[in-house]
Amino acid sequence: MTTNLYLSLIPEALIASMLTPEEFGLYYAIGNAKRSRGQAVFFSVDRARLPEGAFDLSEVDTRCVPHPDGGPKRSLYIAIYRVLERIPRDAITALHLATDDGRVLTLSPTEYEPQTDSWSHLYQEFCPVSPRVVSSLDPAAFTAFITDDAQPVHVPRIVFAELTLGALAQDPVNGRADDLPYPNVGHLRDCLVELADDAGKSTKTVLRQMTQEVLFRTVSGGFHVGDATGLTTFALPSRDALEREHFAWWRSAQSTFGQ
């Protein structure tokens, strides 16, 4: 059996497992006894691309072995603190999104394609911090801003997703928001108005931290991993492709309630 390395974001951890991404997503989302449910967002990590000494992997090959009955070792925790910053972007080879009933969608890294049709963006940060913010910066500029060590508040590397703003993206004052599934849309609208009125402000916090599951159906621009060296994007398939090629995952994602 092959031993895989996974970087979990909810919570942040580096985990060795003999399960495939689909099996691990099912196990991580609903557990072995199937008594709990919860989303899983995790990356596949190429062990060969990890810097020497970044993690203690000396016992992985001796401890991540099949059980006496032949069953695979499901999880061996390697690190739970400041994990993302120790994993180079080029060591992250795939993103896996597991719904709360264990359906897994796997995304490959793609080139970031700038979008110029909106002045505002809604970002959900996942790791190493988890606020939700509105910003006038596109994903590349936001990454450069938040990972700039010349700034008093910064992180070495970040994972975030862009969420849909609907009509509020162009008109935060009068745009309709009844189709947005976020709590306290009035506060979101106020944050966008403040962002538009203050030319010196590029970001505004909407929620201080993510407290419930993310709504995968609200992801519009995909997921991003960024640092001072650049940006890696994991783009979500189009709505049509999700319905045609990933129907089971998409149906499950649509039934998830979060914030």
JSON list of N, CA and C in Angstrom, two decimals, residues 162-241:
[
{"chain": "A", "resi": 162, "resn": "GLU", "atom": "N", "xyz": [-12.20, 32.52, -3.04]},
{"chain": "A", "resi": 162, "resn": "GLU", "atom": "CA", "xyz": [-13.05, 33.66, -3.38]},
{"chain": "A", "resi": 162, "resn": "GLU", "atom": "C", "xyz": [-14.49, 33.20, -3.43]},
{"chain": "A", "resi": 163, "resn": "LEU", "atom": "N", "xyz": [-15.37, 33.96, -2.77]},
{"chain": "A", "resi": 163, "resn": "LEU", "atom": "CA", "xyz": [-16.79, 33.63, -2.71]},
{"chain": "A", "resi": 163, "resn": "LEU", "atom": "C", "xyz": [-17.58, 34.64, -3.53]},
{"chain": "A", "resi": 164, "resn": "THR", "atom": "N", "xyz": [-18.74, 34.23, -3.98]},
{"chain": "A", "resi": 164, "resn": "THR", "atom": "CA", "xyz": [-19.57, 35.10, -4.81]},
{"chain": "A", "resi": 164, "resn": "THR", "atom": "C", "xyz": [-20.17, 36.25, -4.00]},
{"chain": "A", "resi": 165, "resn": "LEU", "atom": "N", "xyz": [-20.25, 37.40, -4.63]},
{"chain": "A", "resi": 165, "resn": "LEU", "atom": "CA", "xyz": [-20.92, 38.57, -4.05]},
{"chain": "A", "resi": 165, "resn": "LEU", "atom": "C", "xyz": [-22.20, 38.91, -4.80]},
{"chain": "A", "resi": 166, "resn": "GLY", "atom": "N", "xyz": [-22.47, 38.21, -5.89]},
{"chain": "A", "resi": 166, "resn": "GLY", "atom": "CA", "xyz": [-23.67, 38.50, -6.65]},
{"chain": "A", "resi": 166, "resn": "GLY", "atom": "C", "xyz": [-23.72, 39.95, -7.11]},
{"chain": "A", "resi": 167, "resn": "ALA", "atom": "N", "xyz": [-24.90, 40.54, -7.03]},
{"chain": "A", "resi": 167, "resn": "ALA", "atom": "CA", "xyz": [-25.09, 41.92, -7.47]},
{"chain": "A", "resi": 167, "resn": "ALA", "atom": "C", "xyz": [-24.36, 42.92, -6.58]},
{"chain": "A", "resi": 168, "resn": "LEU", "atom": "N", "xyz": [-24.00, 42.53, -5.37]},
{"chain": "A", "resi": 168, "resn": "LEU", "atom": "CA", "xyz": [-23.30, 43.44, -4.47]},
{"chain": "A", "resi": 168, "resn": "LEU", "atom": "C", "xyz": [-21.89, 43.78, -4.98]},
{"chain": "A", "resi": 169, "resn": "ALA", "atom": "N", "xyz": [-21.36, 42.93, -5.84]},
{"chain": "A", "resi": 169, "resn": "ALA", "atom": "CA", "xyz": [-20.01, 43.16, -6.34]},
{"chain": "A", "resi": 169, "resn": "ALA", "atom": "C", "xyz": [-19.92, 44.48, -7.11]},
{"chain": "A", "resi": 170, "resn": "GLN", "atom": "N", "xyz": [-20.98, 44.83, -7.81]},
{"chain": "A", "resi": 170, "resn": "GLN", "atom": "CA", "xyz": [-20.98, 46.05, -8.60]},
{"chain": "A", "resi": 170, "resn": "GLN", "atom": "C", "xyz": [-21.70, 47.20, -7.91]},
{"chain": "A", "resi": 171, "resn": "ASP", "atom": "N", "xyz": [-22.72, 46.88, -7.12]},
{"chain": "A", "resi": 171, "resn": "ASP", "atom": "CA", "xyz": [-23.52, 47.93, -6.47]},
{"chain": "A", "resi": 171, "resn": "ASP", "atom": "C", "xyz": [-23.85, 47.53, -5.04]},
{"chain": "A", "resi": 172, "resn": "PRO", "atom": "N", "xyz": [-22.94, 47.81, -4.10]},
{"chain": "A", "resi": 172, "resn": "PRO", "atom": "CA", "xyz": [-23.18, 47.39, -2.71]},
{"chain": "A", "resi": 172, "resn": "PRO", "atom": "C", "xyz": [-24.34, 48.12, -2.05]},
{"chain": "A", "resi": 173, "resn": "VAL", "atom": "N", "xyz": [-24.71, 49.28, -2.57]},
{"chain": "A", "resi": 173, "resn": "VAL", "atom": "CA", "xyz": [-25.78, 50.06, -1.95]},
{"chain": "A", "resi": 173, "resn": "VAL", "atom": "C", "xyz": [-27.14, 49.55, -2.37]},
{"chain": "A", "resi": 174, "resn": "ASN", "atom": "N", "xyz": [-27.34, 49.35, -3.67]},
{"chain": "A", "resi": 174, "resn": "ASN", "atom": "CA", "xyz": [-28.67, 49.00, -4.17]},
{"chain": "A", "resi": 174, "resn": "ASN", "atom": "C", "xyz": [-28.77, 47.58, -4.74]},
{"chain": "A", "resi": 175, "resn": "GLY", "atom": "N", "xyz": [-27.64, 46.89, -4.85]},
{"chain": "A", "resi": 175, "resn": "GLY", "atom": "CA", "xyz": [-27.67, 45.56, -5.44]},
{"chain": "A", "resi": 175, "resn": "GLY", "atom": "C", "xyz": [-28.49, 44.59, -4.61]},
{"chain": "A", "resi": 176, "resn": "ARG", "atom": "N", "xyz": [-29.23, 43.72, -5.30]},
{"chain": "A", "resi": 176, "resn": "ARG", "atom": "CA", "xyz": [-30.06, 42.73, -4.60]},
{"chain": "A", "resi": 176, "resn": "ARG", "atom": "C", "xyz": [-29.16, 41.69, -3.94]},
{"chain": "A", "resi": 177, "resn": "ALA", "atom": "N", "xyz": [-29.55, 41.26, -2.76]},
{"chain": "A", "resi": 177, "resn": "ALA", "atom": "CA", "xyz": [-28.74, 40.30, -2.01]},
{"chain": "A", "resi": 177, "resn": "ALA", "atom": "C", "xyz": [-29.58, 39.14, -1.49]},
{"chain": "A", "resi": 178, "resn": "ASP", "atom": "N", "xyz": [-30.83, 39.02, -1.95]},
{"chain": "A", "resi": 178, "resn": "ASP", "atom": "CA", "xyz": [-31.70, 37.99, -1.41]},
{"chain": "A", "resi": 178, "resn": "ASP", "atom": "C", "xyz": [-31.31, 36.58, -1.85]},
{"chain": "A", "resi": 179, "resn": "ASP", "atom": "N", "xyz": [-30.39, 36.48, -2.84]},
{"chain": "A", "resi": 179, "resn": "ASP", "atom": "CA", "xyz": [-29.95, 35.17, -3.28]},
{"chain": "A", "resi": 179, "resn": "ASP", "atom": "C", "xyz": [-28.62, 34.75, -2.65]},
{"chain": "A", "resi": 180, "resn": "LEU", "atom": "N", "xyz": [-28.09, 35.59, -1.76]},
{"chain": "A", "resi": 180, "resn": "LEU", "atom": "CA", "xyz": [-26.83, 35.27, -1.09]},
{"chain": "A", "resi": 180, "resn": "LEU", "atom": "C", "xyz": [-27.11, 34.53, 0.22]},
{"chain": "A", "resi": 181, "resn": "PRO", "atom": "N", "xyz": [-26.49, 33.37, 0.44]},
{"chain": "A", "resi": 181, "resn": "PRO", "atom": "CA", "xyz": [-26.82, 32.55, 1.62]},
{"chain": "A", "resi": 181, "resn": "PRO", "atom": "C", "xyz": [-25.98, 32.87, 2.85]},
{"chain": "A", "resi": 182, "resn": "TYR", "atom": "N", "xyz": [-25.45, 34.08, 2.94]},
{"chain": "A", "resi": 182, "resn": "TYR", "atom": "CA", "xyz": [-24.60, 34.43, 4.07]},
{"chain": "A", "resi": 182, "resn": "TYR", "atom": "C", "xyz": [-25.44, 35.01, 5.21]},
{"chain": "A", "resi": 183, "resn": "PRO", "atom": "N", "xyz": [-24.99, 34.84, 6.45]},
{"chain": "A", "resi": 183, "resn": "PRO", "atom": "CA", "xyz": [-25.70, 35.46, 7.56]},
{"chain": "A", "resi": 183, "resn": "PRO", "atom": "C", "xyz": [-25.41, 36.95, 7.59]},
{"chain": "A", "resi": 184, "resn": "ASN", "atom": "N", "xyz": [-26.35, 37.75, 8.06]},
{"chain": "A", "resi": 184, "resn": "ASN", "atom": "CA", "xyz": [-26.15, 39.19, 8.25]},
{"chain": "A", "resi": 184, "resn": "ASN", "atom": "C", "xyz": [-25.63, 39.85, 6.98]},
{"chain": "A", "resi": 185, "resn": "VAL", "atom": "N", "xyz": [-26.41, 39.73, 5.91]},
{"chain": "A", "resi": 185, "resn": "VAL", "atom": "CA", "xyz": [-26.01, 40.34, 4.64]},
{"chain": "A", "resi": 185, "resn": "VAL", "atom": "C", "xyz": [-25.94, 41.85, 4.76]},
{"chain": "A", "resi": 186, "resn": "GLY", "atom": "N", "xyz": [-26.71, 42.42, 5.66]},
{"chain": "A", "resi": 186, "resn": "GLY", "atom": "CA", "xyz": [-26.65, 43.87, 5.87]},
{"chain": "A", "resi": 186, "resn": "GLY", "atom": "C", "xyz": [-25.26, 44.31, 6.30]},
{"chain": "A", "resi": 187, "resn": "HIS", "atom": "N", "xyz": [-24.62, 43.52, 7.16]},
{"chain": "A", "resi": 187, "resn": "HIS", "atom": "CA", "xyz": [-23.26, 43.84, 7.59]},
{"chain": "A", "resi": 187, "resn": "HIS", "atom": "C", "xyz": [-22.28, 43.71, 6.43]},
{"chain": "A", "resi": 188, "resn": "LEU", "atom": "N", "xyz": [-22.46, 42.68, 5.61]},
{"chain": "A", "resi": 188, "resn": "LEU", "atom": "CA", "xyz": [-21.62, 42.52, 4.43]},
{"chain": "A", "resi": 188, "resn": "LEU", "atom": "C", "xyz": [-21.76, 43.72, 3.51]},
{"chain": "A", "resi": 189, "resn": "ARG", "atom": "N", "xyz": [-22.99, 44.18, 3.32]},
{"chain": "A", "resi": 189, "resn": "ARG", "atom": "CA", "xyz": [-23.24, 45.35, 2.48]},
{"chain": "A", "resi": 189, "resn": "ARG", "atom": "C", "xyz": [-22.54, 46.59, 3.05]},
{"chain": "A", "resi": 190, "resn": "ASP", "atom": "N", "xyz": [-22.64, 46.76, 4.37]},
{"chain": "A", "resi": 190, "resn": "ASP", "atom": "CA", "xyz": [-21.98, 47.90, 5.02]},
{"chain": "A", "resi": 190, "resn": "ASP", "atom": "C", "xyz": [-20.46, 47.86, 4.83]},
{"chain": "A", "resi": 191, "resn": "CYS", "atom": "N", "xyz": [-19.89, 46.67, 4.93]},
{"chain": "A", "resi": 191, "resn": "CYS", "atom": "CA", "xyz": [-18.44, 46.53, 4.75]},
{"chain": "A", "resi": 191, "resn": "CYS", "atom": "C", "xyz": [-18.02, 46.92, 3.33]},
{"chain": "A", "resi": 192, "resn": "LEU", "atom": "N", "xyz": [-18.82, 46.53, 2.36]},
{"chain": "A", "resi": 192, "resn": "LEU", "atom": "CA", "xyz": [-18.52, 46.88, 0.97]},
{"chain": "A", "resi": 192, "resn": "LEU", "atom": "C", "xyz": [-18.64, 48.38, 0.74]},
{"chain": "A", "resi": 193, "resn": "VAL", "atom": "N", "xyz": [-19.65, 48.98, 1.33]},
{"chain": "A", "resi": 193, "resn": "VAL", "atom": "CA", "xyz": [-19.83, 50.43, 1.20]},
{"chain": "A", "resi": 193, "resn": "VAL", "atom": "C", "xyz": [-18.65, 51.16, 1.83]},
{"chain": "A", "resi": 194, "resn": "GLU", "atom": "N", "xyz": [-18.22, 50.73, 2.99]},
{"chain": "A", "resi": 194, "resn": "GLU", "atom": "CA", "xyz": [-17.06, 51.35, 3.65]},
{"chain": "A", "resi": 194, "resn": "GLU", "atom": "C", "xyz": [-15.81, 51.18, 2.80]},
{"chain": "A", "resi": 195, "resn": "LEU", "atom": "N", "xyz": [-15.66, 50.03, 2.19]},
{"chain": "A", "resi": 195, "resn": "LEU", "atom": "CA", "xyz": [-14.51, 49.79, 1.33]},
{"chain": "A", "resi": 195, "resn": "LEU", "atom": "C", "xyz": [-14.52, 50.72, 0.13]},
{"chain": "A", "resi": 196, "resn": "ALA", "atom": "N", "xyz": [-15.71, 50.92, -0.44]},
{"chain": "A", "resi": 196, "resn": "ALA", "atom": "CA", "xyz": [-15.83, 51.79, -1.61]},
{"chain": "A", "resi": 196, "resn": "ALA", "atom": "C", "xyz": [-15.59, 53.25, -1.26]},
{"chain": "A", "resi": 197, "resn": "ASP", "atom": "N", "xyz": [-15.98, 53.66, -0.06]},
{"chain": "A", "resi": 197, "resn": "ASP", "atom": "CA", "xyz": [-15.88, 55.07, 0.33]},
{"chain": "A", "resi": 197, "resn": "ASP", "atom": "C", "xyz": [-14.49, 55.46, 0.82]},
{"chain": "A", "resi": 198, "resn": "ASP", "atom": "N", "xyz": [-13.68, 54.49, 1.21]},
{"chain": "A", "resi": 198, "resn": "ASP", "atom": "CA", "xyz": [-12.36, 54.80, 1.78]},
{"chain": "A", "resi": 198, "resn": "ASP", "atom": "C", "xyz": [-11.28, 54.34, 0.81]},
{"chain": "A", "resi": 199, "resn": "ALA", "atom": "N", "xyz": [-10.73, 55.27, 0.04]},
{"chain": "A", "resi": 199, "resn": "ALA", "atom": "CA", "xyz": [-9.73, 54.93, -0.97]},
{"chain": "A", "resi": 199, "resn": "ALA", "atom": "C", "xyz": [-8.46, 54.38, -0.36]},
{"chain": "A", "resi": 200, "resn": "GLY", "atom": "N", "xyz": [-8.21, 54.67, 0.91]},
{"chain": "A", "resi": 200, "resn": "GLY", "atom": "CA", "xyz": [-7.00, 54.19, 1.55]},
{"chain": "A", "resi": 200, "resn": "GLY", "atom": "C", "xyz": [-7.12, 52.81, 2.15]},
{"chain": "A", "resi": 201, "resn": "LYS", "atom": "N", "xyz": [-8.31, 52.22, 2.11]},
{"chain": "A", "resi": 201, "resn": "LYS", "atom": "CA", "xyz": [-8.55, 50.89, 2.71]},
{"chain": "A", "resi": 201, "resn": "LYS", "atom": "C", "xyz": [-8.68, 49.86, 1.60]},
{"chain": "A", "resi": 202, "resn": "SER", "atom": "N", "xyz": [-7.92, 48.79, 1.70]},
{"chain": "A", "resi": 202, "resn": "SER", "atom": "CA", "xyz": [-7.98, 47.75, 0.66]},
{"chain": "A", "resi": 202, "resn": "SER", "atom": "C", "xyz": [-8.67, 46.49, 1.15]},
{"chain": "A", "resi": 203, "resn": "THR", "atom": "N", "xyz": [-8.83, 46.31, 2.47]},
{"chain": "A", "resi": 203, "resn": "THR", "atom": "CA", "xyz": [-9.53, 45.15, 3.00]},
{"chain": "A", "resi": 203, "resn": "THR", "atom": "C", "xyz": [-10.37, 45.56, 4.20]},
{"chain": "A", "resi": 204, "resn": "LYS", "atom": "N", "xyz": [-11.42, 44.79, 4.44]},
{"chain": "A", "resi": 204, "resn": "LYS", "atom": "CA", "xyz": [-12.31, 45.04, 5.57]},
{"chain": "A", "resi": 204, "resn": "LYS", "atom": "C", "xyz": [-12.82, 43.69, 6.06]},
{"chain": "A", "resi": 205, "resn": "THR", "atom": "N", "xyz": [-12.68, 43.43, 7.36]},
{"chain": "A", "resi": 205, "resn": "THR", "atom": "CA", "xyz": [-13.10, 42.15, 7.92]},
{"chain": "A", "resi": 205, "resn": "THR", "atom": "C", "xyz": [-14.62, 42.08, 8.04]},
{"chain": "A", "resi": 206, "resn": "VAL", "atom": "N", "xyz": [-15.19, 40.98, 7.55]},
{"chain": "A", "resi": 206, "resn": "VAL", "atom": "CA", "xyz": [-16.63, 40.74, 7.64]},
{"chain": "A", "resi": 206, "resn": "VAL", "atom": "C", "xyz": [-16.92, 39.81, 8.82]},
{"chain": "A", "resi": 207, "resn": "LEU", "atom": "N", "xyz": [-16.17, 38.71, 8.91]},
{"chain": "A", "resi": 207, "resn": "LEU", "atom": "CA", "xyz": [-16.25, 37.79, 10.04]},
{"chain": "A", "resi": 207, "resn": "LEU", "atom": "C", "xyz": [-14.85, 37.56, 10.57]},
{"chain": "A", "resi": 208, "resn": "ARG", "atom": "N", "xyz": [-14.68, 37.56, 11.87]},
{"chain": "A", "resi": 208, "resn": "ARG", "atom": "CA", "xyz": [-13.34, 37.43, 12.44]},
{"chain": "A", "resi": 208, "resn": "ARG", "atom": "C", "xyz": [-12.77, 36.03, 12.25]},
{"chain": "A", "resi": 209, "resn": "GLN", "atom": "N", "xyz": [-13.63, 35.02, 12.22]},
{"chain": "A", "resi": 209, "resn": "GLN", "atom": "CA", "xyz": [-13.16, 33.67, 11.95]},
{"chain": "A", "resi": 209, "resn": "GLN", "atom": "C", "xyz": [-14.30, 32.82, 11.44]},
{"chain": "A", "resi": 210, "resn": "MET", "atom": "N", "xyz": [-13.94, 31.80, 10.68]},
{"chain": "A", "resi": 210, "resn": "MET", "atom": "CA", "xyz": [-14.94, 30.88, 10.16]},
{"chain": "A", "resi": 210, "resn": "MET", "atom": "C", "xyz": [-15.38, 29.97, 11.30]},
{"chain": "A", "resi": 211, "resn": "THR", "atom": "N", "xyz": [-16.67, 29.97, 11.59]},
{"chain": "A", "resi": 211, "resn": "THR", "atom": "CA", "xyz": [-17.17, 29.22, 12.73]},
{"chain": "A", "resi": 211, "resn": "THR", "atom": "C", "xyz": [-17.99, 28.01, 12.31]},
{"chain": "A", "resi": 212, "resn": "GLN", "atom": "N", "xyz": [-18.37, 27.93, 11.04]},
{"chain": "A", "resi": 212, "resn": "GLN", "atom": "CA", "xyz": [-19.13, 26.78, 10.56]},
{"chain": "A", "resi": 212, "resn": "GLN", "atom": "C", "xyz": [-18.56, 26.35, 9.22]},
{"chain": "A", "resi": 213, "resn": "GLU", "atom": "N", "xyz": [-19.22, 25.38, 8.61]},
{"chain": "A", "resi": 213, "resn": "GLU", "atom": "CA", "xyz": [-18.74, 24.86, 7.34]},
{"chain": "A", "resi": 213, "resn": "GLU", "atom": "C", "xyz": [-18.87, 25.90, 6.24]},
{"chain": "A", "resi": 214, "resn": "VAL", "atom": "N", "xyz": [-17.93, 25.84, 5.30]},
{"chain": "A", "resi": 214, "resn": "VAL", "atom": "CA", "xyz": [-17.98, 26.73, 4.15]},
{"chain": "A", "resi": 214, "resn": "VAL", "atom": "C", "xyz": [-19.00, 26.17, 3.15]},
{"chain": "A", "resi": 215, "resn": "LEU", "atom": "N", "xyz": [-19.68, 27.05, 2.47]},
{"chain": "A", "resi": 215, "resn": "LEU", "atom": "CA", "xyz": [-20.62, 26.64, 1.43]},
{"chain": "A", "resi": 215, "resn": "LEU", "atom": "C", "xyz": [-19.85, 26.52, 0.12]},
{"chain": "A", "resi": 216, "resn": "PHE", "atom": "N", "xyz": [-19.55, 25.31, -0.29]},
{"chain": "A", "resi": 216, "resn": "PHE", "atom": "CA", "xyz": [-18.79, 25.12, -1.52]},
{"chain": "A", "resi": 216, "resn": "PHE", "atom": "C", "xyz": [-19.51, 25.74, -2.71]},
{"chain": "A", "resi": 217, "resn": "ARG", "atom": "N", "xyz": [-20.83, 25.78, -2.67]},
{"chain": "A", "resi": 217, "resn": "ARG", "atom": "CA", "xyz": [-21.58, 26.32, -3.81]},
{"chain": "A", "resi": 217, "resn": "ARG", "atom": "C", "xyz": [-21.42, 27.83, -3.96]},
{"chain": "A", "resi": 218, "resn": "THR", "atom": "N", "xyz": [-20.86, 28.49, -2.95]},
{"chain": "A", "resi": 218, "resn": "THR", "atom": "CA", "xyz": [-20.66, 29.93, -3.07]},
{"chain": "A", "resi": 218, "resn": "THR", "atom": "C", "xyz": [-19.25, 30.28, -3.59]},
{"chain": "A", "resi": 219, "resn": "VAL", "atom": "N", "xyz": [-18.39, 29.27, -3.77]},
{"chain": "A", "resi": 219, "resn": "VAL", "atom": "CA", "xyz": [-17.04, 29.53, -4.27]},
{"chain": "A", "resi": 219, "resn": "VAL", "atom": "C", "xyz": [-17.13, 29.92, -5.75]},
{"chain": "A", "resi": 220, "resn": "SER", "atom": "N", "xyz": [-16.59, 31.07, -6.08]},
{"chain": "A", "resi": 220, "resn": "SER", "atom": "CA", "xyz": [-16.72, 31.55, -7.45]},
{"chain": "A", "resi": 220, "resn": "SER", "atom": "C", "xyz": [-15.39, 31.52, -8.20]},
{"chain": "A", "resi": 221, "resn": "GLY", "atom": "N", "xyz": [-14.32, 31.98, -7.59]},
{"chain": "A", "resi": 221, "resn": "GLY", "atom": "CA", "xyz": [-13.05, 32.06, -8.30]},
{"chain": "A", "resi": 221, "resn": "GLY", "atom": "C", "xyz": [-12.11, 30.91, -8.00]},
{"chain": "A", "resi": 222, "resn": "GLY", "atom": "N", "xyz": [-12.50, 30.00, -7.14]},
{"chain": "A", "resi": 222, "resn": "GLY", "atom": "CA", "xyz": [-11.65, 28.88, -6.79]},
{"chain": "A", "resi": 222, "resn": "GLY", "atom": "C", "xyz": [-10.88, 29.11, -5.51]},
{"chain": "A", "resi": 223, "resn": "PHE", "atom": "N", "xyz": [-9.99, 28.20, -5.23]},
{"chain": "A", "resi": 223, "resn": "PHE", "atom": "CA", "xyz": [-9.14, 28.24, -4.04]},
{"chain": "A", "resi": 223, "resn": "PHE", "atom": "C", "xyz": [-7.73, 28.64, -4.46]},
{"chain": "A", "resi": 224, "resn": "HIS", "atom": "N", "xyz": [-7.04, 29.36, -3.57]},
{"chain": "A", "resi": 224, "resn": "HIS", "atom": "CA", "xyz": [-5.71, 29.86, -3.90]},
{"chain": "A", "resi": 224, "resn": "HIS", "atom": "C", "xyz": [-4.74, 29.56, -2.76]},
{"chain": "A", "resi": 225, "resn": "VAL", "atom": "N", "xyz": [-3.51, 29.22, -3.13]},
{"chain": "A", "resi": 225, "resn": "VAL", "atom": "CA", "xyz": [-2.40, 29.09, -2.19]},
{"chain": "A", "resi": 225, "resn": "VAL", "atom": "C", "xyz": [-1.36, 30.10, -2.63]},
{"chain": "A", "resi": 226, "resn": "GLY", "atom": "N", "xyz": [-1.03, 31.05, -1.74]},
{"chain": "A", "resi": 226, "resn": "GLY", "atom": "CA", "xyz": [-0.13, 32.11, -2.15]},
{"chain": "A", "resi": 226, "resn": "GLY", "atom": "C", "xyz": [0.91, 32.45, -1.12]},
{"chain": "A", "resi": 227, "resn": "ASP", "atom": "N", "xyz": [2.03, 32.98, -1.59]},
{"chain": "A", "resi": 227, "resn": "ASP", "atom": "CA", "xyz": [3.07, 33.51, -0.73]},
{"chain": "A", "resi": 227, "resn": "ASP", "atom": "C", "xyz": [3.82, 34.59, -1.51]},
{"chain": "A", "resi": 228, "resn": "ALA", "atom": "N", "xyz": [4.95, 35.03, -0.99]},
{"chain": "A", "resi": 228, "resn": "ALA", "atom": "CA", "xyz": [5.68, 36.12, -1.63]},
{"chain": "A", "resi": 228, "resn": "ALA", "atom": "C", "xyz": [6.22, 35.74, -2.99]},
{"chain": "A", "resi": 229, "resn": "THR", "atom": "N", "xyz": [6.28, 34.45, -3.31]},
{"chain": "A", "resi": 229, "resn": "THR", "atom": "CA", "xyz": [6.82, 34.01, -4.60]},
{"chain": "A", "resi": 229, "resn": "THR", "atom": "C", "xyz": [5.76, 33.88, -5.67]},
{"chain": "A", "resi": 230, "resn": "GLY", "atom": "N", "xyz": [4.48, 33.93, -5.30]},
{"chain": "A", "resi": 230, "resn": "GLY", "atom": "CA", "xyz": [3.44, 33.82, -6.31]},
{"chain": "A", "resi": 230, "resn": "GLY", "atom": "C", "xyz": [2.17, 33.16, -5.80]},
{"chain": "A", "resi": 231, "resn": "LEU", "atom": "N", "xyz": [1.37, 32.68, -6.75]},
{"chain": "A", "resi": 231, "resn": "LEU", "atom": "CA", "xyz": [0.03, 32.19, -6.45]},
{"chain": "A", "resi": 231, "resn": "LEU", "atom": "C", "xyz": [-0.25, 30.91, -7.23]},
{"chain": "A", "resi": 232, "resn": "THR", "atom": "N", "xyz": [-0.77, 29.91, -6.53]},
{"chain": "A", "resi": 232, "resn": "THR", "atom": "CA", "xyz": [-1.24, 28.68, -7.16]},
{"chain": "A", "resi": 232, "resn": "THR", "atom": "C", "xyz": [-2.76, 28.64, -7.01]},
{"chain": "A", "resi": 233, "resn": "THR", "atom": "N", "xyz": [-3.46, 28.38, -8.10]},
{"chain": "A", "resi": 233, "resn": "THR", "atom": "CA", "xyz": [-4.93, 28.38, -8.08]},
{"chain": "A", "resi": 233, "resn": "THR", "atom": "C", "xyz": [-5.47, 26.98, -8.33]},
{"chain": "A", "resi": 234, "resn": "PHE", "atom": "N", "xyz": [-6.52, 26.65, -7.59]},
{"chain": "A", "resi": 234, "resn": "PHE", "atom": "CA", "xyz": [-7.26, 25.41, -7.80]},
{"chain": "A", "resi": 234, "resn": "PHE", "atom": "C", "xyz": [-8.68, 25.82, -8.18]},
{"chain": "A", "resi": 235, "resn": "ALA", "atom": "N", "xyz": [-8.92, 25.91, -9.47]},
{"chain": "A", "resi": 235, "resn": "ALA", "atom": "CA", "xyz": [-10.18, 26.45, -9.97]},
{"chain": "A", "resi": 235, "resn": "ALA", "atom": "C", "xyz": [-11.29, 25.40, -9.89]},
{"chain": "A", "resi": 236, "resn": "LEU", "atom": "N", "xyz": [-12.44, 25.83, -9.42]},
{"chain": "A", "resi": 236, "resn": "LEU", "atom": "CA", "xyz": [-13.61, 24.97, -9.39]},
{"chain": "A", "resi": 236, "resn": "LEU", "atom": "C", "xyz": [-14.14, 24.82, -10.82]},
{"chain": "A", "resi": 237, "resn": "PRO", "atom": "N", "xyz": [-14.59, 23.63, -11.23]},
{"chain": "A", "resi": 237, "resn": "PRO", "atom": "CA", "xyz": [-15.18, 23.48, -12.56]},
{"chain": "A", "resi": 237, "resn": "PRO", "atom": "C", "xyz": [-16.40, 24.39, -12.72]},
{"chain": "A", "resi": 238, "resn": "SER", "atom": "N", "xyz": [-16.78, 24.63, -13.95]},
{"chain": "A", "resi": 238, "resn": "SER", "atom": "CA", "xyz": [-17.96, 25.44, -14.23]},
{"chain": "A", "resi": 238, "resn": "SER", "atom": "C", "xyz": [-19.20, 24.76, -13.67]},
{"chain": "A", "resi": 239, "resn": "ARG", "atom": "N", "xyz": [-20.25, 25.52, -13.48]},
{"chain": "A", "resi": 239, "resn": "ARG", "atom": "CA", "xyz": [-21.51, 24.95, -12.97]},
{"chain": "A", "resi": 239, "resn": "ARG", "atom": "C", "xyz": [-21.99, 23.82, -13.88]},
{"chain": "A", "resi": 240, "resn": "ASP", "atom": "N", "xyz": [-21.86, 24.02, -15.19]},
{"chain": "A", "resi": 240, "resn": "ASP", "atom": "CA", "xyz": [-22.29, 22.98, -16.13]},
{"chain": "A", "resi": 240, "resn": "ASP", "atom": "C", "xyz": [-21.46, 21.72, -15.96]},
{"chain": "A", "resi": 241, "resn": "ALA", "atom": "N", "xyz": [-20.14, 21.87, -15.80]},
{"chain": "A", "resi": 241, "resn": "ALA", "atom": "CA", "xyz": [-19.27, 20.70, -15.63]},
{"chain": "A", "resi": 241, "resn": "ALA", "atom": "C", "xyz": [-19.56, 19.99, -14.31]}
]
